[in-house]
Amino acid sequence: MDLVEAILLSIVTASTPLLLAASGELIAERAGVLNLGVEGMMLIGAVCGFAGAWTTGSTAIGALCGIVAGIALAALFAAAAIGLAINQVAAGLALTILGTGLAGLIGAPLVGESITAAPHLSLPWFTDLPLIGKLLFGQDTLVYLSIGLIAAIAYVLARTRTGLILRAVGDDPASAHALGYNVAAIRTLAVLFGGGCAGLAGAYLTLAYTPFYAPGMTAGRGWIALALVVFASWRPGRLVAGAALFGAVSILQLHAQAFGLGVPSQLMSALPYLATVPVLVLISRVRRGGSVAPAALGTAFVPER
Amino acid sequence: MNKAIMAAALVLTASSMGLTAAAAQSKPDKLKIGFVYVGPVGDFGWSYQHDQARQAIIKEFGDRVETTVLEKVGEGPDGERSIEQLARAGNKLIFATSFGYMDSVIKVAKKYPDVKFEHATGYKREPNVSTYAGRFYEGRIIQGMIAAKVSKKGVLGYIGSFPVPEVISGINATMLAAQKINPNIKIKIVWVNSWFNPGKEADAAKALIDQGADVIMQHTDSAAAMQIANERGIHAFGQDSDMIKFGPKAQLTAIVNNWTPYYVSRVKAVMDGNWASQDIWEGLKDKMIQMAPYTNMSDDLKRLAADTEAGIVAGTIKPFACPIVDQEGKEVECKGGDQLDDGQIRSMNFYVKGIDDKIPGK
């Protein structure tokens, strides 16, 4: 039972940065903007989050720095992709390159430093419950935050007028514009929100996952988050399931190896990506299978004046 | 559409900036030296140590050298492009510091016969390509012995990067030394398929500890595993660099790569005009690898570790002394007299007896 609990705990830790980054990207994409710069925004969030926590000694300030840094980088993307209507794919890729470079520059003096990890929740009695205690009541703060965040996103998208407008902008920006909504402003806000989430996801890596900083810490998690949004077919509920699945596969393959079950580790590492393919095929075959791909995803909108 | 092309061109320009910077002009009498790293300089492990040696070169030769660094260069087409770019930019000596650059180095070296190449951990040479590597397995002997003494459960955890001979020989050396202390010692091996992925290295350490390992060793480049070991109150060994900062209570010792003497000597050789292709494989004796201070263990064990180190330096302790029996119980042919020869160690692709696992892909 101890091992099961330990595995579940690791899965939650592995899933959280993916869930955070993918949540933000989900909102940006629902508004019709494809931002491929998640990896770059995560990296800048990782370094700024670490810098904040290292200077002040506070995880909360570190997390805040990560969010702000992610938003700042997303603002650049918004200016290019929404303001100047530059191709979103190219702008997103450029953002990743920029983020990687900037993070290396800012982080150079921080290499080799370490901080105390983000505090874990500890409730008397509850946290001590067998099996579920630590899982439900003993995580670090950012885990609860990420779950609250995706719950809020699900609610806003499905039940509120704000969600309706956001989806309209992503599906049919021309109509939304005709109805009097400021498409550019709404899309910019969505992108900034995505940047904040990616920044926090990056900060999670340096504040909670491995509390030190090294360049390239994200190791491709930004790209997995992007795949996750597609995997989830733009639905928050499936995003949670997908993040848990991606996290579970990556943790379970390590345990399978340690057990000495001769599974090829390379294959297991590729499994999340392989799983994405049949899901995409299914989605495209069953158009009504619940995919809500925003119709205008990736296309710039320039209102005629 | 034009915008798309423009933007794509911008991306390409941005991504090649790192390379064009290398083409900067310099005075002709300066020796231009290029470095290609597989990881970030700040990995605090493998690439960090190579960069320490680069800085030592600058300290030693000052204005007479000019160095260019390309970091985080992927093995494969990226590696070849970067190495060629450095050659074209007028670098006369190029250090390519990862095994995976091997074929790229050879290919580029044939095109640029007046450029000298130094390839770390490779085995293919040309008149203008030297190879060099550390006998890292020597450090593993000391670690295996310490680990077996320290482990209470008799289970060691090993985080591997890729199942290449350098890593396999490290696992075997660890196990052979550990078995001398505790014949029933167990080793659990987890591959992360990456040299540098802190999150995954941390997860691997957690998985190993959760499954009963109480000493963690790694052949990956970040300090993540050390940090987890420290947090969980067990022991670990640093890799490539002294990682005591990340595991003040956990680190027993670390294998520290020290490329400085070699790099300085090679630069000098080029300046003096007597550089020649060679194959260098040095260990504790020549200080190409060194052990970090022995910490978090009893004085007796410290003494034993120091004695083992001295024994390896003196040649009285032979890491792969024959007979060596593989997993299937077959005795390995002994080509080096009383120990495996260097070729056998450098191409090792079997586990020794007592390792209850399989090499991936075998």
XYZ file of C-alpha atoms in Angstrom:
667
model
C 0.000 0.000 0.000
C 2.887 2.328 0.783
C 4.206 1.873 -2.713
C 0.816 2.596 -4.285
C 0.588 5.767 -2.261
C 4.122 6.775 -3.243
C 3.390 6.155 -6.912
C 0.163 8.162 -6.786
C 1.988 11.025 -5.073
C 4.659 11.107 -7.772
C 2.015 11.014 -10.487
C 0.341 14.105 -9.054
C 3.686 15.935 -8.996
C 4.464 14.894 -12.557
C 1.008 15.888 -13.821
C 0.786 19.303 -12.186
C 3.140 21.313 -14.436
C 1.516 19.752 -17.498
C -1.962 20.580 -16.226
C -1.021 24.165 -15.383
C 0.587 24.919 -18.728
C -2.121 23.132 -20.706
C -4.910 24.955 -18.832
C -3.540 28.298 -19.964
C -3.022 27.130 -23.513
C -6.574 25.763 -23.557
C -7.943 29.243 -22.877
C -5.723 30.872 -25.501
C -6.722 28.277 -28.085
C -10.402 28.518 -27.225
C -10.047 32.207 -28.085
C -8.605 31.147 -31.437
C -4.916 31.794 -30.757
C -2.394 29.010 -31.168
C 0.618 29.906 -29.038
C 3.452 27.448 -29.618
C 5.640 29.415 -27.223
C 4.579 27.446 -24.133
C 8.029 25.919 -23.662
C 9.656 29.349 -23.768
C 7.145 30.849 -21.362
C 7.623 27.913 -19.002
C 11.396 28.368 -19.054
C 11.174 32.050 -18.299
C 8.653 31.258 -15.547
C 11.030 28.644 -14.152
C 13.984 31.009 -13.924
C 12.039 34.042 -12.681
C 10.120 31.932 -10.187
C 13.380 30.580 -8.839
C 14.990 34.019 -8.794
C 12.026 35.416 -6.857
C 12.034 32.663 -4.280
C 15.804 32.703 -3.978
C 15.977 36.448 -3.327
C 13.026 36.694 -0.967
C 12.893 33.209 0.514
C 9.181 33.058 -0.218
C 7.579 30.447 -2.460
C 4.528 32.653 -2.960
C 6.606 35.551 -4.268
C 8.507 33.106 -6.460
C 5.267 31.793 -7.940
C 4.109 35.363 -8.516
C 7.365 36.239 -10.295
C 6.910 33.184 -12.496
C 3.378 34.254 -13.420
C 4.406 37.831 -14.179
C 7.337 36.680 -16.314
C 5.084 34.337 -18.280
C 2.600 37.145 -18.839
C 5.352 39.517 -19.970
C 6.573 37.074 -22.594
C 3.006 36.322 -23.681
C 2.485 40.067 -24.120
C 5.258 40.084 -26.710
C 3.552 37.254 -28.523
C 0.198 39.037 -28.337
C 1.725 42.193 -29.780
C 3.140 40.241 -32.714
C 0.422 37.677 -33.379
C -2.637 39.747 -32.514
C -1.448 43.329 -32.818
C 0.535 42.881 -36.025
C -1.348 39.744 -37.155
C 1.927 37.907 -37.796
C 1.641 34.173 -38.435
C 0.910 32.565 -35.067
C 2.938 29.425 -35.608
C 6.073 31.360 -36.489
C 5.591 33.886 -33.676
C 5.071 31.048 -31.187
C 8.216 29.224 -32.252
C 10.170 32.464 -32.086
C 8.806 32.965 -28.570
C 10.186 29.609 -27.475
C 13.615 30.486 -28.848
C 13.505 33.898 -27.190
C 12.331 32.427 -23.892
C 15.095 29.830 -23.922
C 17.751 32.461 -24.550
C 16.406 34.930 -22.014
C 16.052 32.265 -19.362
C 19.671 31.240 -19.885
C 20.772 34.861 -19.570
C 18.782 35.609 -16.425
C 19.582 32.260 -14.884
C 23.354 32.257 -15.373
C 24.152 33.531 -11.851
C 21.546 31.243 -10.285
C 23.021 27.953 -11.413
C 24.182 25.891 -8.484
C 21.972 27.701 -5.983
C 19.176 25.882 -4.245
C 16.106 26.863 -2.223
C 13.742 25.146 0.173
C 10.941 23.374 -1.638
C 7.385 24.704 -1.680
C 5.619 23.820 1.593
C 3.275 20.873 1.645
C -0.162 21.037 3.220
C -0.285 19.383 6.585
C -3.572 18.973 8.403
C -3.519 17.134 11.710
C -5.344 13.835 11.454
C -6.378 14.252 7.787
C -2.863 14.159 6.348
C -2.093 11.078 8.441
C -4.938 9.035 6.948
C -3.634 5.881 5.329
C -3.301 5.820 1.542
C -5.408 8.887 0.751
C -4.139 11.163 3.515
C -1.063 12.542 1.829
C -2.655 12.290 -1.568
C -5.619 14.500 -0.707
C -4.320 16.609 2.153
C -0.545 16.577 1.865
C 0.283 18.107 -1.522
C 2.095 21.357 -2.070
C -0.022 24.482 -2.469
C 0.466 24.733 -6.215
C -1.213 21.362 -6.760
C -4.417 22.595 -5.157
C -4.107 25.815 -7.101
C -3.865 23.950 -10.399
C -6.956 21.888 -9.608
C -8.891 24.978 -8.555
C -7.769 26.691 -11.729
C -8.989 24.006 -14.106
C -12.273 23.733 -12.213
C -12.764 27.479 -12.583
C -11.893 27.281 -16.276
C -14.420 24.494 -16.813
C -17.093 26.495 -15.050
C -16.377 29.763 -16.837
C -16.245 28.141 -20.282
C -19.445 26.170 -19.893
C -21.626 28.277 -17.654
C -20.821 31.936 -17.961
C -21.301 34.723 -20.435
C -17.538 35.374 -20.369
C -16.990 31.805 -21.513
C -19.542 32.201 -24.266
C -17.866 35.336 -25.591
C -14.438 33.698 -25.423
C -15.656 30.700 -27.421
C -17.399 32.965 -29.930
C -14.135 34.832 -30.522
C -12.378 31.530 -31.136
C -15.049 30.064 -33.388
C -16.180 33.034 -35.408
C -14.240 36.203 -34.712
C -16.000 38.068 -37.537
C -19.422 37.528 -35.977
C -18.145 38.333 -32.528
C -16.718 41.533 -33.941
C -20.005 42.333 -35.668
C -21.772 41.883 -32.349
C -19.541 44.582 -30.937
C -16.940 42.566 -29.078
C -13.329 43.656 -29.256
C -11.777 40.494 -30.649
C -8.196 41.696 -30.339
C -8.620 42.682 -26.689
C -10.317 39.422 -25.751
C -7.712 37.341 -27.544
C -4.924 39.322 -25.910
C -6.377 38.684 -22.461
C -6.655 34.984 -23.247
C -3.035 34.861 -24.394
C -1.866 36.719 -21.288
C -3.798 34.277 -19.127
C -2.086 31.429 -20.981
C 1.278 33.069 -20.383
C 0.595 33.402 -16.673
C -0.332 29.730 -16.431
C 2.747 28.625 -18.390
C 4.917 30.856 -16.206
C 3.432 29.270 -13.097
C 3.930 25.810 -14.584
C 7.593 26.634 -15.111
C 7.878 28.042 -11.614
C 6.397 24.798 -10.296
C 9.423 22.967 -11.674
C 11.948 25.141 -9.853
C 9.911 25.746 -6.699
C 8.406 22.344 -5.996
C 9.525 19.641 -8.430
C 13.301 20.035 -8.210
C 14.040 23.120 -6.121
C 17.103 24.318 -8.017
C 17.641 26.047 -11.310
C 19.417 24.757 -14.393
C 18.941 25.888 -17.985
C 16.526 23.810 -20.030
C 14.738 22.515 -16.930
C 11.440 22.081 -18.709
C 12.931 19.395 -20.952
C 10.086 19.526 -23.450
C 7.178 19.680 -21.001
C 5.843 22.751 -22.828
C 5.466 20.689 -25.970
C 3.729 17.914 -24.062
C 1.307 20.518 -22.693
C 0.532 21.599 -26.247
C -0.123 18.011 -27.271
C -2.257 17.611 -24.183
C -4.657 20.359 -25.273
C -5.253 18.565 -28.554
C -5.431 15.222 -26.771
C -8.137 16.671 -24.533
C -9.969 17.977 -27.606
C -10.128 21.391 -25.926
C -12.252 20.152 -23.011
C -11.187 20.906 -19.414
C -12.397 17.582 -18.000
C -10.407 15.595 -20.507
C -7.442 17.855 -19.868
C -7.336 16.692 -16.252
C -7.628 13.075 -17.346
C -4.977 13.572 -20.011
C -2.523 15.244 -17.623
C -3.028 12.423 -15.126
C -2.498 9.865 -17.903
C 0.679 11.525 -19.212
C 1.964 11.847 -15.658
C 1.029 8.259 -14.823
C 2.751 6.802 -17.871
C 5.967 8.683 -17.171
C 6.037 7.601 -13.511
C 4.858 4.030 -14.026
C 7.493 3.304 -16.628
C 10.179 4.265 -14.107
C 8.629 1.964 -11.525
C 8.273 -0.828 -14.047
C 11.993 -0.539 -14.734
C 12.901 -0.521 -11.059
C 10.761 -3.635 -10.611
C 12.793 -5.245 -13.346
C 9.814 -5.873 -15.669
C 11.679 -5.894 -18.951
C 9.619 -3.144 -20.608
C 11.598 -1.150 -23.156
C 12.017 2.236 -21.496
C 12.245 4.043 -24.831
C 8.820 2.752 -25.837
C 7.285 3.732 -22.523
C 8.748 7.216 -22.804
C 7.069 7.604 -26.184
C 3.713 6.250 -25.047
C 1.982 9.571 -24.295
C 2.803 10.790 -27.778
C 1.731 7.523 -29.351
C -1.554 7.676 -27.449
C -2.208 11.131 -28.876
C -2.347 9.757 -32.417
C -5.317 7.347 -32.026
C -7.149 9.980 -30.010
C -6.719 12.486 -32.826
C -7.881 9.924 -35.356
C -10.960 9.188 -33.270
C -11.742 12.854 -32.890
C -11.523 13.515 -36.596
C -13.619 10.447 -37.457
C -16.400 11.155 -35.026
C -16.979 14.823 -35.611
C -19.596 14.850 -32.918
C -17.378 12.906 -30.590
C -17.083 15.938 -28.423
C -14.210 17.738 -30.089
C -14.677 21.425 -29.782
C -11.718 22.569 -31.812
C -12.128 26.312 -32.177
C -13.042 26.931 -35.819
C -10.788 29.961 -36.171
C -7.830 28.438 -34.317
C -4.546 29.759 -35.583
C -5.966 32.361 -37.930
C -5.351 36.030 -37.372
C -8.334 38.315 -37.302
C -8.023 41.797 -38.764
C -11.297 43.698 -38.706
C -12.051 45.724 -41.797
C -12.292 49.377 -41.067
C 1.089 34.411 -46.758
C 3.977 36.803 -47.261
C 3.782 37.587 -43.598
C 4.110 33.930 -42.797
C 7.262 33.642 -44.877
C 8.694 36.787 -43.341
C 8.013 35.536 -39.854
C 9.450 32.113 -40.621
C 12.580 33.789 -41.935
C 12.775 35.763 -38.702
C 12.594 32.550 -36.706
C 15.376 31.013 -38.732
C 17.532 34.081 -38.361
C 16.968 34.140 -34.627
C 17.825 30.479 -34.268
C 21.044 30.762 -36.241
C 22.240 33.828 -34.335
C 24.151 31.704 -31.903
C 26.109 30.304 -34.819
C 26.769 33.495 -36.739
C 28.185 35.009 -33.582
C 30.959 32.452 -33.895
C 32.013 33.928 -37.199
C 33.236 37.126 -35.585
C 36.626 38.334 -36.851
C 39.778 38.252 -34.805
C 43.480 38.956 -35.142
C 45.198 36.180 -37.108
C 47.883 35.449 -34.513
C 45.308 34.366 -31.963
C 44.518 30.697 -31.632
C 40.786 30.351 -32.085
C 39.315 27.452 -30.162
C 35.766 26.184 -30.500
C 33.780 24.185 -27.965
C 30.605 22.210 -28.553
C 28.623 21.166 -25.479
C 25.725 18.735 -25.457
C 24.083 20.342 -22.419
C 23.845 23.829 -21.001
C 27.029 25.166 -19.392
C 24.949 25.561 -16.273
C 23.988 21.903 -15.927
C 26.373 21.794 -12.984
C 27.528 18.479 -14.333
C 29.093 17.319 -17.582
C 29.115 20.462 -19.726
C 29.869 22.628 -16.695
C 33.125 20.744 -16.156
C 34.179 21.131 -19.781
C 33.549 24.827 -19.469
C 35.650 24.971 -16.323
C 38.520 23.658 -18.441
C 37.786 26.240 -21.124
C 38.005 28.991 -18.547
C 41.273 27.547 -17.343
C 42.598 27.843 -20.904
C 41.678 31.518 -20.979
C 43.336 32.012 -17.617
C 46.456 30.253 -18.805
C 46.868 31.806 -22.252
C 44.950 35.082 -21.937
C 44.963 37.134 -25.143
C 46.689 34.439 -27.141
C 43.463 32.451 -27.404
C 39.913 33.218 -28.342
C 37.208 30.724 -27.455
C 33.745 30.226 -28.870
C 31.139 28.099 -27.128
C 28.095 26.451 -28.615
C 26.024 24.906 -25.843
C 23.020 22.604 -25.863
C 23.913 21.309 -29.310
C 21.985 18.169 -30.196
C 23.801 15.050 -31.305
C 23.173 14.375 -34.983
C 22.644 16.926 -37.773
C 22.787 19.832 -35.314
C 26.137 18.635 -34.048
C 27.601 18.329 -37.512
C 26.304 21.745 -38.571
C 27.729 23.373 -35.429
C 31.114 21.702 -35.675
C 31.437 22.616 -39.335
C 30.384 26.180 -38.597
C 33.160 26.466 -36.024
C 35.704 25.087 -38.490
C 34.561 27.477 -41.184
C 34.735 30.404 -38.769
C 38.477 29.896 -38.422
C 38.731 27.869 -35.237
C 41.924 25.844 -35.403
C 41.186 23.591 -32.454
C 37.716 22.242 -31.743
C 36.627 20.338 -28.669
C 33.477 18.262 -29.312
C 32.438 17.039 -25.909
C 29.895 14.283 -26.327
C 29.999 10.693 -27.552
C 27.176 11.292 -30.021
C 29.194 13.835 -32.038
C 31.564 11.080 -33.133
C 30.535 10.595 -36.754
C 30.009 14.327 -37.236
C 33.525 15.077 -36.016
C 35.059 12.522 -38.381
C 33.062 13.843 -41.318
C 33.945 17.490 -40.705
C 37.579 16.633 -39.902
C 38.026 15.109 -43.351
C 36.822 18.347 -44.930
C 39.071 20.561 -42.804
C 42.462 18.818 -42.592
C 44.212 21.876 -41.101
C 41.827 22.055 -38.147
C 42.576 19.925 -35.072
C 39.702 18.128 -33.420
C 39.424 16.749 -29.900
C 36.524 14.394 -29.361
C 35.505 13.392 -25.856
C 34.616 9.735 -25.227
C 34.743 8.672 -28.865
C 36.727 5.856 -30.472
C 37.096 6.948 -34.105
C 40.241 8.866 -34.968
C 41.837 10.631 -37.957
C 45.243 12.293 -38.383
C 43.575 15.489 -37.159
C 41.174 13.921 -34.637
C 42.211 12.926 -31.127
C 39.973 11.208 -28.622
C 40.024 11.499 -24.876
C 37.926 10.196 -22.025
C 38.022 9.622 -18.309
C 38.139 6.219 -16.669
C 34.936 7.002 -14.817
C 34.513 3.371 -13.806
C 37.448 3.762 -11.425
C 35.356 6.127 -9.355
C 32.472 3.667 -9.487
C 34.623 1.053 -7.738
C 35.002 3.350 -4.762
C 31.329 4.260 -4.853
C 30.181 0.650 -5.068
C 32.262 -0.240 -2.046
C 30.988 2.710 -0.006
C 27.400 2.062 -1.102
C 27.486 -1.567 -0.014
C 28.869 -0.531 3.385
C 26.327 2.240 3.892
C 23.210 0.480 2.584
C 21.084 -1.011 5.348
C 18.646 -2.808 3.056
C 21.251 -4.064 0.629
C 19.477 -2.432 -2.307
C 21.227 0.163 -4.476
C 19.417 2.408 -6.950
C 21.095 3.367 -10.222
C 19.814 6.061 -12.583
C 21.147 5.509 -16.088
C 21.038 7.884 -19.026
C 21.498 5.693 -22.094
C 22.616 2.046 -22.181
C 25.991 2.835 -23.808
C 29.226 1.051 -22.792
C 30.412 3.957 -20.625
C 27.284 3.654 -18.476
C 27.163 -0.149 -18.512
C 30.796 -0.390 -17.395
C 29.949 2.015 -14.566
C 27.097 -0.207 -13.408
C 29.269 -3.310 -13.581
C 32.160 -1.672 -11.746
C 29.768 -0.574 -8.998
C 28.298 -4.024 -8.681
C 31.648 -5.852 -8.650
C 32.927 -3.633 -5.850
C 29.673 -3.832 -3.895
C 29.590 -7.632 -4.117
C 32.988 -7.806 -2.433
C 31.438 -6.169 0.631
C 28.020 -7.824 0.443
C 27.686 -10.811 -1.908
C 23.891 -10.546 -1.812
C 23.689 -6.874 -2.732
C 20.901 -5.960 -5.161
C 20.896 -3.182 -7.722
C 17.829 -1.608 -9.311
C 18.449 0.219 -12.573
C 16.196 2.863 -14.129
C 16.913 4.456 -17.511
C 15.697 7.991 -18.157
C 16.811 8.118 -21.811
C 18.293 11.554 -21.423
C 21.560 13.033 -20.166
C 19.790 15.988 -18.647
C 16.151 16.098 -17.540
C 16.038 17.178 -13.885
C 12.343 16.409 -13.400
C 12.659 12.888 -14.749
C 15.869 12.259 -12.821
C 14.039 13.295 -9.652
C 11.137 10.981 -10.491
C 13.552 8.138 -11.142
C 15.204 8.708 -7.757
C 11.799 8.717 -6.067
C 10.775 5.499 -7.818
C 13.998 3.786 -6.759
C 13.691 4.939 -3.152
C 10.001 3.977 -3.020
C 11.008 0.520 -4.135
C 13.510 0.087 -1.365
C 16.817 1.456 -2.608
C 18.641 3.336 0.133
C 21.700 4.536 -1.763
C 21.227 6.334 -5.086
C 23.825 6.562 -7.814
C 23.428 8.264 -11.135
C 24.936 8.524 -14.573
C 22.920 11.581 -15.539
C 23.980 15.195 -15.339
C 21.747 17.126 -12.927
C 21.705 17.381 -9.154
C 18.019 16.449 -8.948
C 18.568 12.930 -7.628
C 20.961 14.227 -4.983
C 18.319 16.672 -3.811
C 15.660 13.965 -3.540
C 18.053 11.715 -1.618
C 18.779 14.550 0.785
C 15.072 15.242 1.269
C 14.295 11.562 1.880
C 17.163 11.126 4.310
C 19.160 8.571 2.329
C 22.577 8.688 0.649
C 23.716 9.436 -2.880
C 26.776 10.143 -5.019
C 27.387 13.262 -7.079
C 28.123 12.963 -10.775
C 30.601 14.980 -12.870
C 30.793 17.747 -10.239
C 30.883 17.955 -6.467
C 27.179 18.184 -5.596
C 27.540 18.581 -1.837
C 25.600 21.848 -1.991
C 22.507 19.956 -3.122
C 22.899 17.136 -0.650
C 24.785 18.283 2.441
C 23.450 15.299 4.405
C 23.219 12.887 1.488
C 26.414 13.079 -0.562
C 28.977 10.413 0.243
C 31.399 11.491 -2.461
C 31.223 12.405 -6.139
C 33.091 11.597 -9.317
C 34.487 14.940 -10.438
C 35.649 15.302 -14.022
C 38.746 17.403 -14.360
C 39.591 18.229 -17.960
C 41.780 21.233 -17.233
C 45.289 19.689 -17.427
C 44.428 17.881 -20.655
C 42.836 20.904 -22.334
C 45.691 23.198 -21.402
C 48.240 20.676 -22.695
C 46.433 20.301 -26.013
C 46.206 24.035 -26.577
C 49.910 24.272 -25.818
C 50.625 21.463 -28.275
C 48.830 23.318 -31.054
C 50.717 26.529 -30.235
C 54.031 24.708 -30.178
C 53.223 22.940 -33.399
C 53.565 19.430 -31.999
C 49.932 18.417 -31.772
C 49.405 14.873 -32.987
C 46.412 12.576 -33.067
C 46.272 10.357 -30.007
C 43.905 8.454 -27.780
C 43.936 9.439 -24.125
C 42.059 7.558 -21.434
C 43.004 8.674 -17.982
C 41.617 8.117 -14.542
C 42.361 8.776 -10.921
C 46.114 8.403 -11.400
C 46.373 11.278 -13.862
C 43.669 13.212 -12.018
C 41.400 13.349 -15.043
C 38.805 12.105 -12.633
C 38.923 12.962 -8.971
C 36.860 12.045 -5.956
C 35.028 14.751 -4.004
C 35.735 14.668 -0.242
C 34.340 11.601 1.517
C 31.511 12.878 3.707
C 28.563 11.609 5.736
C 30.279 8.346 6.652
C 32.281 6.919 9.521
C 36.001 7.601 9.802
C 36.674 3.907 9.225
C 34.810 3.995 5.961
C 36.543 7.209 4.931
C 39.867 5.466 5.462
C 38.722 2.425 3.498
C 37.575 4.655 0.635
C 40.860 6.548 0.590
C 42.757 3.258 0.620
C 40.714 1.965 -2.293
C 41.428 5.166 -4.187
C 45.141 4.817 -3.452
C 44.994 1.183 -4.539
C 43.494 2.096 -7.893
C 46.083 4.831 -8.409
C 48.891 2.405 -7.520
C 47.420 -0.272 -9.758
C 47.071 -2.831 -6.977
C 43.268 -2.705 -7.221
C 42.103 -3.617 -10.686
C 38.484 -2.634 -11.352
C 37.847 -5.381 -13.887
C 40.152 -8.060 -12.538
C 39.540 -11.478 -14.069
C 37.738 -13.755 -13.739
C 34.597 -11.797 -14.566
C 31.400 -13.771 -14.859
C 28.450 -12.412 -16.808
C 24.764 -12.665 -15.925
C 24.317 -16.027 -17.571
C 27.183 -17.418 -15.524
C 29.612 -17.467 -18.432
C 33.150 -16.369 -17.787
C 34.147 -13.410 -19.927
C 37.229 -13.919 -22.079
C 40.139 -12.139 -20.419
C 42.052 -10.289 -23.114
C 44.189 -8.127 -20.855
C 46.107 -10.787 -18.947
C 44.790 -10.525 -15.390
C 42.089 -7.968 -16.191
C 39.784 -7.022 -19.040
C 41.600 -4.971 -21.637
C 40.641 -1.398 -22.459
C 38.840 -2.388 -25.627
C 36.618 -4.760 -23.674
C 35.779 -2.080 -21.121
C 35.056 0.511 -23.779
C 32.669 -1.722 -25.659
C 31.078 -3.403 -22.638
C 27.546 -4.533 -23.321
C 26.815 -7.223 -20.759
C 25.868 -7.188 -17.096
C 27.965 -9.020 -14.535
C 26.581 -11.842 -12.427
C 24.213 -10.697 -9.725
C 22.495 -7.955 -11.704
C 18.911 -9.066 -12.034
C 17.912 -6.956 -15.026
C 18.303 -6.727 -18.769
C 20.124 -4.129 -20.835
C 17.410 -2.286 -22.800
C 17.342 -3.175 -26.465
C 19.440 -6.279 -25.967
